[in-house]
Tab-separated table of C-alpha atoms in Angstrom:
chain	number	residue	atom	x	y	z
A	25	MET	CA	-40.682	63.766	3.255
A	26	ASP	CA	-37.927	61.270	2.455
A	27	SER	CA	-37.359	60.592	-1.222
A	28	GLN	CA	-38.982	57.363	-2.361
A	29	LEU	CA	-36.803	57.152	-5.486
A	30	ALA	CA	-34.755	54.268	-4.080
A	31	ILE	CA	-37.888	52.141	-3.756
A	32	ARG	CA	-39.102	53.190	-7.216
A	33	ILE	CA	-35.768	51.954	-8.631
A	34	ILE	CA	-36.243	48.510	-7.072
A	35	GLU	CA	-39.770	48.413	-8.530
A	36	ALA	CA	-38.594	49.627	-11.944
A	37	VAL	CA	-36.066	46.817	-12.336
A	38	ARG	CA	-38.794	44.309	-11.445
A	39	LEU	CA	-41.062	45.880	-14.085
A	40	LEU	CA	-38.343	45.668	-16.738
A	41	HIS	CA	-37.762	42.004	-15.893
A	42	ARG	CA	-41.462	41.376	-16.494
A	43	LEU	CA	-41.323	43.226	-19.800
A	44	GLY	CA	-38.542	41.028	-21.150
A	45	TYR	CA	-35.377	42.854	-20.107
A	46	GLY	CA	-34.258	39.823	-18.132
A	47	GLY	CA	-30.544	40.602	-18.229
A	48	LEU	CA	-30.741	43.433	-15.697
A	49	ARG	CA	-28.972	43.072	-12.359
A	50	ILE	CA	-28.415	45.412	-9.434
A	51	LEU	CA	-25.673	45.909	-6.882
A	52	PRO	CA	-26.823	47.940	-3.855
A	53	GLY	CA	-24.671	48.945	-0.909
A	54	ILE	CA	-23.651	51.554	1.628
A	55	ASN	CA	-21.056	54.213	0.803
A	56	ALA	CA	-17.682	54.325	2.564
A	57	SER	CA	-18.802	56.892	5.122
A	58	GLY	CA	-21.899	54.885	5.983
A	59	THR	CA	-24.161	57.866	5.308
A	60	ALA	CA	-25.875	56.912	2.049
A	61	TRP	CA	-27.364	53.933	0.237
A	62	ARG	CA	-26.353	53.547	-3.386
A	63	ILE	CA	-27.136	51.247	-6.276
A	64	ILE	CA	-25.829	50.450	-9.745
A	65	ILE	CA	-27.954	48.777	-12.416
A	66	PHE	CA	-26.154	46.873	-15.146
A	67	ASN	CA	-26.575	44.267	-17.869
A	68	VAL	CA	-25.487	40.710	-17.141
A	69	THR	CA	-24.028	40.538	-20.661
A	70	GLU	CA	-21.175	42.673	-19.292
A	71	TRP	CA	-20.499	40.315	-16.381
A	72	ASP	CA	-16.809	40.010	-15.481
A	73	PHE	CA	-16.062	36.668	-13.849
A	74	GLU	CA	-12.906	38.038	-12.264
A	75	GLY	CA	-14.913	40.464	-10.122
A	76	LYS	CA	-16.739	39.416	-6.952
A	77	TYR	CA	-19.939	41.120	-8.055
A	78	GLY	CA	-19.343	40.950	-11.802
A	79	SER	CA	-17.538	44.346	-11.837
A	80	PRO	CA	-20.652	46.439	-12.625
A	81	PHE	CA	-18.740	49.676	-12.014
A	82	GLU	CA	-16.604	48.796	-15.055
A	83	ALA	CA	-19.617	48.202	-17.327
A	84	ASN	CA	-19.869	50.242	-20.531
A	85	GLU	CA	-23.507	51.001	-19.752
A	86	SER	CA	-25.090	51.300	-16.331
A	87	CYS	CA	-27.397	53.472	-14.247
A	88	ARG	CA	-26.530	54.768	-10.775
A	89	TYR	CA	-28.220	56.392	-7.837
A	90	SER	CA	-27.289	57.436	-4.308
A	91	THR	CA	-29.586	58.689	-1.572
A	92	ALA	CA	-26.950	61.390	-1.027
A	93	GLY	CA	-28.103	62.903	-4.317
A	94	ASP	CA	-31.749	63.408	-3.333
A	95	ASN	CA	-33.805	62.730	-6.483
A	96	VAL	CA	-31.003	62.940	-9.061
A	97	PHE	CA	-30.818	59.696	-11.043
A	98	ASN	CA	-27.848	58.600	-13.140
A	99	GLY	CA	-26.015	61.858	-12.611
A	100	ASP	CA	-28.277	64.196	-14.544
A	101	ILE	CA	-31.966	63.322	-14.254
A	102	GLN	CA	-33.803	65.334	-11.603
A	103	PHE	CA	-36.933	63.427	-10.698
A	104	PRO	CA	-39.901	64.898	-8.802
A	105	GLU	CA	-40.752	63.532	-5.351
A	106	ASP	CA	-43.732	61.614	-6.744
A	107	VAL	CA	-41.914	59.970	-9.680
A	108	SER	CA	-43.423	56.631	-10.725
A	109	HIS	CA	-41.540	53.378	-11.162
A	110	VAL	CA	-42.617	53.426	-14.838
A	111	ARG	CA	-40.792	56.740	-15.377
A	112	VAL	CA	-37.715	55.318	-13.663
A	113	ALA	CA	-37.894	52.238	-15.927
A	114	GLU	CA	-37.923	54.543	-18.962
A	115	ALA	CA	-34.856	56.370	-17.617
A	116	ILE	CA	-33.033	53.060	-17.220
A	117	LEU	CA	-33.738	52.247	-20.870
A	118	ASP	CA	-32.528	55.712	-21.877
A	119	GLY	CA	-29.330	55.220	-19.896
A	120	MET	CA	-28.659	51.763	-21.342
A	121	PRO	CA	-29.447	52.127	-25.068
A	122	SER	CA	-28.040	48.730	-26.078
A	123	LEU	CA	-30.363	46.889	-23.670
A	124	GLN	CA	-32.858	44.747	-25.592
A	125	ARG	CA	-35.704	42.409	-24.814
A	126	THR	CA	-34.241	38.906	-24.764
A	127	PRO	CA	-35.859	35.532	-24.061
A	128	LEU	CA	-35.083	34.805	-20.434
A	129	SER	CA	-33.663	31.396	-21.291
A	130	GLN	CA	-31.010	33.141	-23.403
A	131	THR	CA	-29.768	35.497	-20.689
A	132	GLY	CA	-28.293	33.031	-18.209
A	133	ASN	CA	-30.209	35.117	-15.658
A	134	GLU	CA	-33.368	33.064	-15.103
A	135	GLU	CA	-32.688	32.088	-11.498
A	136	TYR	CA	-31.674	35.651	-10.695
A	137	VAL	CA	-34.959	37.083	-12.008
A	138	ARG	CA	-36.896	34.721	-9.756
A	139	TRP	CA	-34.629	35.593	-6.828
A	140	TYR	CA	-35.063	39.307	-7.533
A	141	ALA	CA	-38.853	38.988	-7.427
A	142	GLN	CA	-38.519	37.641	-3.877
A	143	LEU	CA	-36.191	40.476	-2.910
A	144	ALA	CA	-38.470	43.156	-4.390
A	145	SER	CA	-41.474	41.738	-2.530
A	146	GLN	CA	-39.710	42.522	0.768
A	147	VAL	CA	-38.889	46.155	-0.014
A	148	HIS	CA	-41.817	48.288	1.166
A	149	ALA	CA	-40.061	51.232	2.819
A	150	LEU	CA	-36.701	52.990	2.871
A	151	THR	CA	-35.799	50.919	5.918
A	152	ASP	CA	-36.044	47.782	3.728
A	153	LEU	CA	-33.476	48.731	1.086
A	154	PRO	CA	-31.186	45.786	0.243
A	155	VAL	CA	-27.477	45.905	1.056
A	156	ALA	CA	-24.916	43.657	-0.629
A	157	TYR	CA	-21.771	45.387	0.670
A	158	ALA	CA	-20.506	48.000	3.117
A	159	ASP	CA	-17.366	48.608	5.139
A	160	TYR	CA	-17.060	45.990	7.881
A	161	PHE	CA	-20.130	44.170	6.507
A	162	ASP	CA	-20.161	40.394	6.828
A	163	ASP	CA	-21.883	39.157	3.673
A	164	SER	CA	-21.512	35.463	4.479
A	165	GLY	CA	-25.193	35.291	5.400
A	166	GLY	CA	-26.354	36.900	2.156
A	167	TRP	CA	-27.687	40.376	1.436
A	168	GLU	CA	-29.297	42.359	4.221
A	169	ILE	CA	-32.845	43.651	3.850
A	170	GLY	CA	-32.645	47.008	5.590
A	171	TRP	CA	-29.254	48.263	6.746
A	172	GLY	CA	-28.630	47.071	10.302
A	173	THR	CA	-31.830	45.040	10.619
A	174	GLY	CA	-30.167	41.638	10.588
A	175	ARG	CA	-32.771	40.344	8.116
A	176	ARG	CA	-31.097	38.424	5.325
A	177	ILE	CA	-31.910	37.079	1.890
A	178	PRO	CA	-29.604	34.487	0.319
A	179	HIS	CA	-26.973	35.677	-2.123
A	180	PRO	CA	-28.291	36.118	-5.678
A	181	PRO	CA	-27.763	33.133	-7.972
A	182	VAL	CA	-24.485	33.186	-9.839
A	183	HIS	CA	-24.553	34.170	-13.477
A	184	VAL	CA	-24.501	31.082	-15.689
A	185	PRO	CA	-23.720	32.193	-19.256
A	186	VAL	CA	-25.071	30.394	-22.276
A	187	ILE	CA	-22.763	27.516	-23.140
A	188	GLU	CA	-20.304	28.624	-25.811
A	189	GLU	CA	-21.064	25.820	-28.257
A	190	SER	CA	-24.710	26.813	-28.408
A	191	SER	CA	-24.247	30.553	-27.985
A	192	SER	CA	-24.714	31.313	-31.678
A	193	ALA	CA	-28.220	29.882	-31.527
A	194	ALA	CA	-28.992	31.369	-28.131
A	195	ARG	CA	-27.745	34.930	-28.429
A	196	ARG	CA	-30.186	37.543	-29.566
A	197	ASP	CA	-30.699	38.224	-33.253
A	198	GLU	CA	-28.589	41.393	-33.316
A	199	TYR	CA	-25.463	39.463	-32.361
A	200	TYR	CA	-26.334	36.607	-34.699
A	201	VAL	CA	-26.508	39.039	-37.635
A	202	LEU	CA	-23.289	40.813	-36.611
A	203	GLU	CA	-21.534	37.444	-36.428
A	204	LEU	CA	-22.669	36.701	-39.996
A	205	CYS	CA	-21.274	40.089	-41.063
A	206	ALA	CA	-17.961	39.409	-39.307
A	207	ARG	CA	-17.670	36.048	-41.017
A	208	HIS	CA	-18.195	37.612	-44.450
A	209	LEU	CA	-15.807	40.497	-43.798
A	210	GLY	CA	-13.182	38.340	-42.121
A	211	ALA	CA	-12.953	40.681	-39.147
A	212	GLU	CA	-14.721	41.190	-35.840
A	213	CYS	CA	-16.700	44.367	-35.324
A	214	GLU	CA	-16.591	46.930	-32.549
A	215	ASN	CA	-19.926	46.625	-30.766
A	216	GLN	CA	-21.849	49.675	-29.544
A	217	LYS	CA	-19.344	52.111	-31.043
A	218	THR	CA	-20.037	55.796	-30.407
A	219	PHE	CA	-18.886	58.895	-32.300
A	220	SER	CA	-18.540	62.441	-30.995
A	221	TRP	CA	-20.687	63.708	-33.865
A	222	LEU	CA	-23.610	61.258	-33.460
A	223	LEU	CA	-25.705	62.600	-30.600
A	224	GLY	CA	-29.204	62.304	-29.214
A	225	ASP	CA	-31.358	65.329	-28.463
A	226	PRO	CA	-30.712	67.340	-25.296
A	227	SER	CA	-32.326	66.191	-22.065
A	228	LYS	CA	-35.033	68.627	-21.036
A	229	GLU	CA	-33.799	68.468	-17.445
A	230	SER	CA	-30.014	68.649	-17.820
A	231	GLY	CA	-29.475	69.867	-21.389
A	232	LYS	CA	-26.918	67.068	-21.898
A	233	ARG	CA	-26.825	65.016	-25.108
A	234	LYS	CA	-25.985	61.322	-25.012
A	235	LEU	CA	-23.817	59.625	-27.612
A	236	LEU	CA	-25.864	57.322	-29.866
A	237	PRO	CA	-24.206	53.900	-30.197
A	238	VAL	CA	-24.257	51.898	-33.425
A	239	ASP	CA	-24.652	48.121	-33.416
A	240	GLY	CA	-21.492	47.184	-35.307
A	241	PHE	CA	-18.517	49.146	-36.661
A	242	TRP	CA	-15.685	47.978	-38.916
A	243	ALA	CA	-13.055	50.736	-39.072
A	244	ASP	CA	-10.987	49.019	-41.769
A	245	HIS	CA	-14.038	48.839	-44.028
A	246	ASP	CA	-15.421	52.307	-43.155
A	247	LEU	CA	-18.620	50.427	-42.373
A	248	VAL	CA	-21.446	50.654	-39.852
A	249	VAL	CA	-24.099	47.936	-39.583
A	250	GLU	CA	-27.404	48.481	-37.814
A	251	TYR	CA	-29.778	45.586	-37.158
A	252	HIS	CA	-33.415	46.672	-37.049
A	253	GLU	CA	-35.658	44.585	-34.868
A	254	LYS	CA	-39.432	44.717	-35.037
A	255	GLN	CA	-39.750	47.912	-32.987
A	256	HIS	CA	-38.018	49.904	-35.753
A	257	SER	CA	-40.883	49.235	-38.159
A	258	GLU	CA	-43.831	48.432	-35.852
A	259	SER	CA	-45.091	50.087	-32.703
A	260	VAL	CA	-44.307	48.642	-29.276
A	261	PRO	CA	-47.467	49.789	-27.465
A	262	PHE	CA	-46.276	49.828	-23.860
A	263	PHE	CA	-43.239	52.066	-24.310
A	264	ASP	CA	-43.656	53.877	-27.642
A	265	SER	CA	-46.103	56.404	-26.180
A	266	LYS	CA	-43.983	57.084	-23.102
A	267	ILE	CA	-42.161	60.407	-22.920
A	268	THR	CA	-38.359	60.197	-22.850
A	269	ALA	CA	-35.890	62.544	-21.191
A	270	THR	CA	-35.837	64.620	-24.398
A	271	GLY	CA	-39.577	65.284	-24.199
A	272	MET	CA	-40.465	63.051	-27.155
A	273	PRO	CA	-42.513	59.829	-27.158
A	274	ARG	CA	-40.154	56.865	-27.318
A	275	GLY	CA	-41.510	55.669	-30.688
A	276	GLU	CA	-41.046	59.095	-32.269
A	277	GLN	CA	-37.548	59.363	-30.816
A	278	ARG	CA	-36.548	55.966	-32.238
A	279	LYS	CA	-37.630	57.059	-35.737
A	280	LEU	CA	-35.803	60.364	-35.363
A	281	TYR	CA	-32.578	58.692	-34.274
A	282	ASP	CA	-32.801	56.097	-37.058
A	283	ALA	CA	-33.122	58.961	-39.534
A	284	ARG	CA	-30.241	60.849	-37.906
A	285	LYS	CA	-27.967	57.839	-38.273
A	286	ALA	CA	-28.999	57.383	-41.917
A	287	GLN	CA	-28.019	60.977	-42.637
A	288	GLN	CA	-24.953	61.558	-40.476
A	289	ILE	CA	-23.101	58.260	-40.818
A	290	PRO	CA	-22.575	58.632	-44.614
A	291	GLU	CA	-21.876	62.356	-44.146
A	292	ASN	CA	-18.973	61.385	-41.905
A	293	GLY	CA	-17.447	58.960	-44.369
A	294	TYR	CA	-18.948	55.579	-43.511
A	295	ASP	CA	-21.283	53.248	-45.341
A	296	LEU	CA	-24.365	52.312	-43.332
A	297	VAL	CA	-25.903	48.894	-43.946
A	298	ILE	CA	-29.316	48.474	-42.334
A	299	ILE	CA	-30.186	44.802	-41.945
A	300	ASP	CA	-33.846	44.271	-41.061
A	301	TYR	CA	-35.451	41.243	-39.428
A	302	ARG	CA	-37.766	41.167	-42.479
A	303	ASP	CA	-34.748	40.330	-44.655
A	304	PHE	CA	-34.910	36.826	-43.170
A	305	ALA	CA	-37.538	34.174	-42.579
A	306	HIS	CA	-39.050	35.189	-39.266
A	307	ARG	CA	-41.775	34.444	-36.761
A	308	LYS	CA	-43.170	37.091	-34.399
A	309	GLY	CA	-40.231	39.355	-35.184
A	310	LYS	CA	-37.553	36.743	-34.456
A	311	ILE	CA	-35.322	35.256	-37.139
A	312	ILE	CA	-35.942	31.618	-38.004
A	313	ARG	CA	-32.265	30.826	-38.310
A	314	ASP	CA	-30.887	29.111	-41.383
A	315	PRO	CA	-27.186	30.043	-41.223
A	316	GLU	CA	-26.394	29.145	-44.840
A	317	LYS	CA	-29.261	31.177	-46.332
A	318	ASP	CA	-28.857	33.959	-43.789
A	319	GLN	CA	-25.155	34.251	-44.596
A	320	GLN	CA	-25.988	34.851	-48.261
A	321	ILE	CA	-28.588	37.508	-47.371
A	322	VAL	CA	-26.018	39.367	-45.296
A	323	ALA	CA	-23.309	38.931	-47.927
A	324	ASP	CA	-25.526	40.455	-50.628
A	325	LEU	CA	-26.162	43.569	-48.535
A	326	LEU	CA	-22.499	43.994	-47.606
A	327	ASP	CA	-21.371	43.484	-51.203
A	328	ARG	CA	-23.765	46.217	-52.330
A	329	ALA	CA	-22.169	48.583	-49.829
A	330	SER	CA	-18.658	47.699	-51.015
A	331	LYS	CA	-19.603	48.897	-54.516
A	332	ASN	CA	-20.675	52.375	-53.381
A	333	VAL	CA	-18.733	55.133	-55.081
A	334	SER	CA	-19.239	57.335	-52.026
A	335	PRO	CA	-20.567	56.536	-48.532
A	336	ALA	CA	-24.277	55.758	-48.561
A	337	VAL	CA	-27.052	53.768	-46.900
A	338	VAL	CA	-27.817	50.247	-48.095
A	339	SER	CA	-31.138	48.681	-47.104
A	340	ASN	CA	-33.864	46.504	-48.605
A	341	TYR	CA	-36.473	48.711	-46.980
A	342	GLU	CA	-37.342	52.378	-46.967
A	343	ILE	CA	-34.498	54.449	-45.609
A	344	PRO	CA	-35.472	56.691	-42.681
A	345	GLN	CA	-35.640	60.331	-43.696
A	346	ASN	CA	-34.223	63.120	-41.580
A	347	SER	CA	-36.866	65.022	-39.678
A	348	PRO	CA	-36.867	68.840	-39.745
A	349	ARG	CA	-37.306	68.752	-35.936
């Protein structure tokens, strides 16, 4: 029986779009030898306008699959033949830890999501897999639905980023808060910084441990800032009960990793400031933005950290405790 993983991937991206991860895009094609179909999944926030396809292979975070690899997804996840598209969606989230739910209007990807729904509706079998590129492939007529079939779907809509002058209001809350921090500190942060000593639990299938990124890092200030959205303090029913690659439910894993960061970041010489959505006026977990008041809230937290005699955690809410697990 041919692996159906390629189809499950197409379905998984559609599911994630529906669940609010509207920034996801795919680039599918045929390898140089013409023997395998492959795909890369990436976040439109990493779009490079100098690349024909947005340069997804240069993205900091992505997920990959090739039919040459049977049921191995993203290099190290061995799926069973009957894997569900829900399990694949969970693996995509595991492989792209900075991916967040974002209002579709803020992604610049609205037209693409609608286009993708049309594409996904035409993929019913392995002979329907979409192809955007291949050697000697004429893409002037759009993507092909099924390699060699001649059936075409128009090119995906171009990425239209949020206009710069309104980007502060449109970007998701994490970036808004990090911008407030940068303004107070007088320096830009390094986003999604990873450290060799800050690791997730081993994958049950591969034994590999992924680096855990932090939201914002200021090396000159020995400072890490984490912004906690609603899911850090309240359950997200659809995904929190799902089992991750480590064998833990997603909600339990999030708490464990929050606690790990709270312990290990100060142990390695950095202050950790946890800024919570509840620090601000909010509605349904989203900040009701008042830049002047919000700037003062952020400044107070950062000033508290600057007064620490030794590296520590600063937060207005209960600090996650390390689990004995």
